[in-house]
Short mmCIF file of C-alpha atoms in Angstrom, two decimals:
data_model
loop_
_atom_site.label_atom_id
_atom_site.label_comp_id
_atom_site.label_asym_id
_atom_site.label_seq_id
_atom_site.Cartn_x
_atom_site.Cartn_y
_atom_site.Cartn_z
CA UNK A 9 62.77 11.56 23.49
CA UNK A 10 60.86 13.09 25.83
CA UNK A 11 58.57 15.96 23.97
CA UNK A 12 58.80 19.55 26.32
CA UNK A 13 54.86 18.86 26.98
CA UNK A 14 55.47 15.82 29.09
CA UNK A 15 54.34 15.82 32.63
CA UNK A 16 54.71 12.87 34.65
CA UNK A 17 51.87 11.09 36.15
CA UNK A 18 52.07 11.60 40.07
CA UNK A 19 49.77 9.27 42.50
CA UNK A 20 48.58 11.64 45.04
CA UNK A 21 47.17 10.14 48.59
CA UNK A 22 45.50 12.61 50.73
CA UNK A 23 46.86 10.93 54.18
CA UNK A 24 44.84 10.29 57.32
CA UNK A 25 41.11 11.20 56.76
CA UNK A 26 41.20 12.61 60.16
CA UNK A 27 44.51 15.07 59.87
CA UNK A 28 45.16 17.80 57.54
CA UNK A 29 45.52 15.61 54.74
CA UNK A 30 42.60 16.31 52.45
CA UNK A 31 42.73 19.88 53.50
CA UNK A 32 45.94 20.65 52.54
CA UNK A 33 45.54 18.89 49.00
CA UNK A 34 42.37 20.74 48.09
CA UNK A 35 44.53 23.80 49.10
CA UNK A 36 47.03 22.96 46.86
CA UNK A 37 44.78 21.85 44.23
CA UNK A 38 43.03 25.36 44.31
CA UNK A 39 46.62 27.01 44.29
CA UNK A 40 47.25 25.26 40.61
CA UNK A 41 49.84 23.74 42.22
CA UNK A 42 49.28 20.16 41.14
CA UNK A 43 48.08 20.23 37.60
CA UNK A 44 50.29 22.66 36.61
CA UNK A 45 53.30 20.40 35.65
CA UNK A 46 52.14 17.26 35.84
CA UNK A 47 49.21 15.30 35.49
CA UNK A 48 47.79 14.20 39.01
CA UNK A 49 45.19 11.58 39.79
CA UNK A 50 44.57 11.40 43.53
CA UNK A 51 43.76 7.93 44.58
CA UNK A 52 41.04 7.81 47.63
CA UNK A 53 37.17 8.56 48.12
CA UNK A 54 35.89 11.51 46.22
CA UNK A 55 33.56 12.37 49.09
CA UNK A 56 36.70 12.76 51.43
CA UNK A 57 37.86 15.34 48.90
CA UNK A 58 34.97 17.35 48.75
CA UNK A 59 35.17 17.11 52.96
CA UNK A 60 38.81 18.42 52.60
CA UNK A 61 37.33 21.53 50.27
CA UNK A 62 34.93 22.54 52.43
CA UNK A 63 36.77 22.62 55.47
CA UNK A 64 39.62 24.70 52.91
CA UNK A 65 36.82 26.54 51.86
CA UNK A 66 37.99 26.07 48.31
CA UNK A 67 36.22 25.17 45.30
CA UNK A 68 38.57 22.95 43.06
CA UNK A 69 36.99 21.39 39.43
CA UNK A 70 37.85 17.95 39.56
CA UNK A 71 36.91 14.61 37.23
CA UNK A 72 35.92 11.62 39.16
CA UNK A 73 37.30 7.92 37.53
CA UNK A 74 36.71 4.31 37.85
CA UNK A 75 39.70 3.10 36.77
CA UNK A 76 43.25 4.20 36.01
CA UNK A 77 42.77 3.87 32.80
CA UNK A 78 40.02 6.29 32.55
CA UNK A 79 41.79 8.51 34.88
CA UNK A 80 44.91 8.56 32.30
CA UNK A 81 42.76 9.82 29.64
CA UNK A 82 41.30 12.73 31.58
CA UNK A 83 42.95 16.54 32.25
CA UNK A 84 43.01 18.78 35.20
CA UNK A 85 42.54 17.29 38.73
CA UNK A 86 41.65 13.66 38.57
CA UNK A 87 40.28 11.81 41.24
CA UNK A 88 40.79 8.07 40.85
CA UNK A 89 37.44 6.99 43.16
CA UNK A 90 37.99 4.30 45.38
CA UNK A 91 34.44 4.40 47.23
CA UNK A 92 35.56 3.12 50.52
CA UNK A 93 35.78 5.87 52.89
CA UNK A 94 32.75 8.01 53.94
CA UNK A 95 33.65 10.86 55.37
CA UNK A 96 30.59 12.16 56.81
CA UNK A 97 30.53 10.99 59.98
CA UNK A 98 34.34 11.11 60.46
CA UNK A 99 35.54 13.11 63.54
CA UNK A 100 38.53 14.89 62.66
CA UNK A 101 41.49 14.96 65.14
CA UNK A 102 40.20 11.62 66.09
CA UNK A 103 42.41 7.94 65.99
CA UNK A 104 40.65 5.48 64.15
CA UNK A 105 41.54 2.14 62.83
CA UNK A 106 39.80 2.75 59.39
CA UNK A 107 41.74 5.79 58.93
CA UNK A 108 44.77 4.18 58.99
CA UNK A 109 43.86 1.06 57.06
CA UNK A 110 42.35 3.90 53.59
CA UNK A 111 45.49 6.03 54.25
CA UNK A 112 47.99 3.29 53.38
CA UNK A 113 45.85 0.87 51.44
CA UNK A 114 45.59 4.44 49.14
CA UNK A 115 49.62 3.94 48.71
CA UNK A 116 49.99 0.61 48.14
CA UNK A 117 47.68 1.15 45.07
CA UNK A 118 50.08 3.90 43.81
CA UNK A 119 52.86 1.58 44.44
CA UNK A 120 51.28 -1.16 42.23
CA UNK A 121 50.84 1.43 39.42
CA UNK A 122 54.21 2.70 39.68
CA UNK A 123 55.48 -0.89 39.77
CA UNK A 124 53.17 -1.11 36.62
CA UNK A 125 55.11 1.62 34.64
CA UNK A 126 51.41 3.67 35.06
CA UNK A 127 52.38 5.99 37.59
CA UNK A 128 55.58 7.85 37.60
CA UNK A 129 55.76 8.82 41.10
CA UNK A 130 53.82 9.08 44.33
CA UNK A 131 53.34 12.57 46.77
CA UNK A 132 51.39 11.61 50.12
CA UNK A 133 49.91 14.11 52.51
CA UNK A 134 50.22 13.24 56.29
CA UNK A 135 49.73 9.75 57.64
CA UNK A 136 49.02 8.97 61.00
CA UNK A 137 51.86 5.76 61.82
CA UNK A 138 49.57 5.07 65.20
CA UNK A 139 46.64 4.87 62.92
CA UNK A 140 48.44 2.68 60.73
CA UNK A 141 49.66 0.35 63.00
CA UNK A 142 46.28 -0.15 64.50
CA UNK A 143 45.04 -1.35 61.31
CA UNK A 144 47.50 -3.70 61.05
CA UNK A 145 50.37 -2.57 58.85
CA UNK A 146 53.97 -2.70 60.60
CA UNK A 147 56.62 -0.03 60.27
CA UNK A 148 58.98 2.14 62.00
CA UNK A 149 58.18 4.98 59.69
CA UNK A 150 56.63 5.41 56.45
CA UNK A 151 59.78 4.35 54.32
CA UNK A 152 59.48 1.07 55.93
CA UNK A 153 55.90 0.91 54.88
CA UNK A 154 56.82 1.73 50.67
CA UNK A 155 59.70 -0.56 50.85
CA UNK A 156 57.45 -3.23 51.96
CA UNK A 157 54.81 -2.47 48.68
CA UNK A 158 57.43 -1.96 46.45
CA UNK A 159 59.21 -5.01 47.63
CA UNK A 160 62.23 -3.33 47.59
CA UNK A 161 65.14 -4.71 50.30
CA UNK A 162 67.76 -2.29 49.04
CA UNK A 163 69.83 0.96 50.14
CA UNK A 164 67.06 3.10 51.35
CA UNK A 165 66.05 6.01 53.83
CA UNK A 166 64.16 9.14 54.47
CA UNK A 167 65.98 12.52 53.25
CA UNK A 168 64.62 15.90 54.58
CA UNK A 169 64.83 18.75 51.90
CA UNK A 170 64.31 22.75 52.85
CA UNK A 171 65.22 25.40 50.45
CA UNK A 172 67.18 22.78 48.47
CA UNK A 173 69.17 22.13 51.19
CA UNK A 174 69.15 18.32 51.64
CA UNK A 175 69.69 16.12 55.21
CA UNK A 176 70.26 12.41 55.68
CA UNK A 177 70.64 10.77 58.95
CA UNK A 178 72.41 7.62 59.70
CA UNK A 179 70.31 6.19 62.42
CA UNK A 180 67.17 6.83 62.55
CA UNK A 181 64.29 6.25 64.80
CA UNK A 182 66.46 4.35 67.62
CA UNK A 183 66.95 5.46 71.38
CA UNK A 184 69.91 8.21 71.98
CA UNK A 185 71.80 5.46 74.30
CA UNK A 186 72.02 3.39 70.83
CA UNK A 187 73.51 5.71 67.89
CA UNK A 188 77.31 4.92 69.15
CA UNK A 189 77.39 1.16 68.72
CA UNK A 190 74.74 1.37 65.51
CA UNK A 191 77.54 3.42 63.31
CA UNK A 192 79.14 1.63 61.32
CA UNK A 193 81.75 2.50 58.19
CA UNK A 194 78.90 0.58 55.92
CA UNK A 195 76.14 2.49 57.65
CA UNK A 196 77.61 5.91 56.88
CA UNK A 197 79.03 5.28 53.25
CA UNK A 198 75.39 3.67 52.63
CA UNK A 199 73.38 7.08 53.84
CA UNK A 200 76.37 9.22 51.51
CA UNK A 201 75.19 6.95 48.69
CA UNK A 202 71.96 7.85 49.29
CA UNK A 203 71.97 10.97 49.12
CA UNK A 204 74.65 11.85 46.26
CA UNK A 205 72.24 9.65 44.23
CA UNK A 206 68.89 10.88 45.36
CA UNK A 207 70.54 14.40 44.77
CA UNK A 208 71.04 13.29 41.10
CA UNK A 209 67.95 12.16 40.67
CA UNK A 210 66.75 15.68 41.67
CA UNK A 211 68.95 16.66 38.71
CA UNK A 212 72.33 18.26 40.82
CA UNK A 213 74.74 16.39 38.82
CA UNK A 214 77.66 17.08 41.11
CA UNK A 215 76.23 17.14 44.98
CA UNK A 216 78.43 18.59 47.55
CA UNK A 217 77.96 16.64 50.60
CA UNK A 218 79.31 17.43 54.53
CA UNK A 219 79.47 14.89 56.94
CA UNK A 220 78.77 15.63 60.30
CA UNK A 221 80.89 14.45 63.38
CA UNK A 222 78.84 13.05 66.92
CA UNK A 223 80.47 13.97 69.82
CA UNK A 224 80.62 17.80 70.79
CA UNK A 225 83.35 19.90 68.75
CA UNK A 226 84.04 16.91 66.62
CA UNK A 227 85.19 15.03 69.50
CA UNK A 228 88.34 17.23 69.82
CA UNK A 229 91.34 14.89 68.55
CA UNK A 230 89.87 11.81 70.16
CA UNK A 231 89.76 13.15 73.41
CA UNK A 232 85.89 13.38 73.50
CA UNK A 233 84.87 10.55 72.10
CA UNK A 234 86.81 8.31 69.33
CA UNK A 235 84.00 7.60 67.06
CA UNK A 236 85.53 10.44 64.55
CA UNK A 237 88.73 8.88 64.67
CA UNK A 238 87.76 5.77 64.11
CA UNK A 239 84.96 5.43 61.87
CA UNK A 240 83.36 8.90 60.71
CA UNK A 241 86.43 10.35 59.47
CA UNK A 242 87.85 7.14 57.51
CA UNK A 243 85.03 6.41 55.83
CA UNK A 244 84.63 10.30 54.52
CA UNK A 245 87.84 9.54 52.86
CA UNK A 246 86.57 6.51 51.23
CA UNK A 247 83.53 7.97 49.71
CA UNK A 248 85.87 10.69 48.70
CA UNK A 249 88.12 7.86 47.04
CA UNK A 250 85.20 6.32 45.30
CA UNK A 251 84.81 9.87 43.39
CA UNK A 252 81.89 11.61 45.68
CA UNK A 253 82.74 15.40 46.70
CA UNK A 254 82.58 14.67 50.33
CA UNK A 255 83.99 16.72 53.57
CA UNK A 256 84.17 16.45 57.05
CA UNK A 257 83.38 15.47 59.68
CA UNK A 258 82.27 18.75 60.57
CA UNK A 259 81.16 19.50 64.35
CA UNK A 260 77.37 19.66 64.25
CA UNK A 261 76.74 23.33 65.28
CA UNK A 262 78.64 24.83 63.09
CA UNK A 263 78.27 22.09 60.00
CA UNK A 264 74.27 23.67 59.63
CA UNK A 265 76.43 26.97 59.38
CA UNK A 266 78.20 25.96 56.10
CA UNK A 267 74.98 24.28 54.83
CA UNK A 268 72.18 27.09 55.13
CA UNK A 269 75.38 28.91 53.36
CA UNK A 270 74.85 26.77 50.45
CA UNK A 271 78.93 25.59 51.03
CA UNK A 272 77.39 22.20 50.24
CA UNK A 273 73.97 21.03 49.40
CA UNK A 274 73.37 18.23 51.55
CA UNK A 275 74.46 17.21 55.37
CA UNK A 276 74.57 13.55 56.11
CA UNK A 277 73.88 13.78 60.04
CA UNK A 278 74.88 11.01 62.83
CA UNK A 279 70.94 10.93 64.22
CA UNK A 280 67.83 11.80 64.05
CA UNK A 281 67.46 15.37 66.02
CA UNK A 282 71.04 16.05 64.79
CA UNK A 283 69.43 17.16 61.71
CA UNK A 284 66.03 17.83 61.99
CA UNK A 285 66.08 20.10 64.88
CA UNK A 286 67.89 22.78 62.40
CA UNK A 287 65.52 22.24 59.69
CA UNK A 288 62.24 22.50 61.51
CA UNK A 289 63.92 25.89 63.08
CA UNK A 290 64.66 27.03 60.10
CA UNK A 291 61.74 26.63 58.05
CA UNK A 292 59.05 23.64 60.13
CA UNK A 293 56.20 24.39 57.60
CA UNK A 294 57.88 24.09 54.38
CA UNK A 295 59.80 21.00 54.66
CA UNK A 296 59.89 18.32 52.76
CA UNK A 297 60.86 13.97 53.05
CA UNK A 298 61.62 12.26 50.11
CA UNK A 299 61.25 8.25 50.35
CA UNK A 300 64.79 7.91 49.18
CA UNK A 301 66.43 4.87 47.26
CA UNK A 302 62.88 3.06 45.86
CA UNK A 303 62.04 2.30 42.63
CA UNK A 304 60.12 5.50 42.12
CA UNK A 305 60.14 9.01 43.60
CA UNK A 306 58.43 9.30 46.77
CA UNK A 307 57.89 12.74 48.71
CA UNK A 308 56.00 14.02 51.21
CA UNK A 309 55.55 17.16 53.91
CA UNK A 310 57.60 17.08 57.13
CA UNK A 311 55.01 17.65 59.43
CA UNK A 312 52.55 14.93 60.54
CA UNK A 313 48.64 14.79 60.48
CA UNK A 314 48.26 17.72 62.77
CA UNK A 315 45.25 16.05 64.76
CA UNK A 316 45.34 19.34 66.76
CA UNK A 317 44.30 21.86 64.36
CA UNK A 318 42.39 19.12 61.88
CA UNK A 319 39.02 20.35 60.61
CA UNK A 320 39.81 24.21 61.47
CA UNK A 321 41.10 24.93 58.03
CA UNK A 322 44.29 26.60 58.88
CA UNK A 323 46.71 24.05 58.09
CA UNK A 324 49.65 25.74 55.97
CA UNK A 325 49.28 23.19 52.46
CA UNK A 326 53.65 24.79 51.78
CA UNK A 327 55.50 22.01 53.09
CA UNK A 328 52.63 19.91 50.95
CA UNK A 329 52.89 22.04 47.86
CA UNK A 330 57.05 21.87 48.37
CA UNK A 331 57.05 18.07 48.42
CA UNK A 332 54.76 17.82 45.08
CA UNK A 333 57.41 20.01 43.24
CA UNK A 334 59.96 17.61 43.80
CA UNK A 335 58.50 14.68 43.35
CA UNK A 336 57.63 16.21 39.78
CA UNK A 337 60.89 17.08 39.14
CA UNK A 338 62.00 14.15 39.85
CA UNK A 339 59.61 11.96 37.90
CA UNK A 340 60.62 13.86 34.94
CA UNK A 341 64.49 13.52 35.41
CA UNK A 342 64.13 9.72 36.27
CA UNK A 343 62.20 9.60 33.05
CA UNK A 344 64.37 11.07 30.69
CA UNK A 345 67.15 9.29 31.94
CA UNK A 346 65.48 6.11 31.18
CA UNK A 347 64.86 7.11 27.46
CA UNK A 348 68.29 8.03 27.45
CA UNK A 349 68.91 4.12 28.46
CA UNK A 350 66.80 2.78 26.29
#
């Protein structure tokens, strides 16, 4: 069994060396946020965490490893040095190939220790994808990008979390003139999977999930627009067949109604905006993705690498701090339910 001591092992990246990234994680790490229940070893340059202090202004005790071995052995805030990033000439705000290339080469090495069994989840702070790309690395958005290190081809997608109120989306980054002929009675049941087993994972053993409908007031009977007819609504009543507490669908401004009402505790939306226009309204800097479907938990903040404001030391580390919570919590349930396997 698991003793009540245990505290996972999370891989922390601190994102884009030009963003908020290093900022908000030495804010956090001064907050007590990330040692607290777990034992975290950020993976990247030390020197670009000292950069991320000073423009915090913070002053966080940290040990400095070689290897992950060492790292294991060591309390408090670990950073796990990979010496290939000086940050004292870096311009912040600024796009830059390198950036991109330490941001996700820094998570693919978490991925190969979770995919060692050393590492029990990873929390990222804010990547740049343009960055990314210029290095080299393709993706559509940063699931693409774990599913490739983890090698991982199965049901997966990115689930936004505020307040423990949970949204999937069924397409995702595709043009508006698209979303009709991409949904698909496989598509939909495959995002309510997703998220009825994510939500277990986060330890809610009996999710409540809403479905939301495309067309404006539910597409009134088939008279605006058939796709509730003839594909959202049927496929609702299979999930509900295969056992999963499922409703709907529900017209879209009035399903965010029953949600933030805590009717249910997750929305599977049609789109992209469909859902994340609500939750950025509702609460934009303390949001929260999770990498949903891989191998191991993966979260991070909703918000991007805030070029804009990088280097000024007022990024808001919540949405950060929010993300490292879960991805804790979920390490630990994913654990115990493996010694309960085994």
């Amino acid at each position: 069994m698991i003793s009540k001591g245990y505290k996972p092992v999370i891989g922390v990246t601190m994102g884009d060396p030009a963003g908020v990234g290093p900022e908000i994680v030495a804010k956090a790490a001064a907050q007590g946020i990330l040692a607290k229940d777990a034992h975290p070893i950020i993976v990247g340059d030390q020197r670009l965490f000292k950069r991320g202090m000073e423009i915090a202004k913070v002053k966080v005790d940290f040990q400095v490893a070689a290897t992950l071995e060492e790292a294991l052995t060591m309390d408090g805030i670990v950073v796990l040095d990979t010496r290939k990033f000086d940050a004292a000439d870096l311009v912040m705000g600024e796009l830059r190939e390198e950036c991109g290339r330490d941001a996700a080469t820094n998570i693919q090495t978490c991925v190969q220790y979770c995919r060692q069994g050393l590492m029990d989840g990873i929390c990222f702070a804010p990547n740049n994808k343009a960055a990314m790309k210029k290095a080299g690395f393709v993706l559509h958005g940063a699931i693409d990008l774990l599913a490739g290190f983890f090698q991982f081809t199965g049901n997966r997608g990115e689930l936004n979390v505020l307040d423990d109120v949970w949204t999937a989306r069924v397409t995702s980054h595709i043009p508006v003139k698209d979303i009709s002929a991409r949904l698909t009675e496989e598509g939909i049941l495959n995002s309510i999977h997703l998220v009825n087993d994510t939500l277990k994972r986060a330890g809610i053993a009996k999710p409540r999930i809403a479905v939301a409908a495309l067309n404006p007031h539910g597409g009134e009977g088939g008279t605006c627009g058939r796709e509730e007819v003839e594909v959202i609504a049927p496929t609702v009543e299979k999930a509900k067949a295969m056992g999963i507490e499922t409703d709907g669908p529900f017209p879209a401004d009035t399903l965010f109604i029953k949600l933030f009402n805590r009717e249910y505790d997750a929305a599977v939306t049609m789109f992209h905006d469909q859902g994340q226009i609500a939750m950025k309204l509702k609460g934009f800097d303390q949001g929260v993705t999770v990498m949903a479907g891989l191998p191991n938990p993966v979260t991070t903040c909703s918000h991007g690498s805030a070029f804009d404001i990088a280097g000024k030391g007022i990024a808001n580390p919540g949405a950060w701090g929010n993300s490292y919570g879960l991805v804790v919590k979920m390490a630990a349930v994913d654990k115990l339910a493996r010694v309960k396997e085994g």
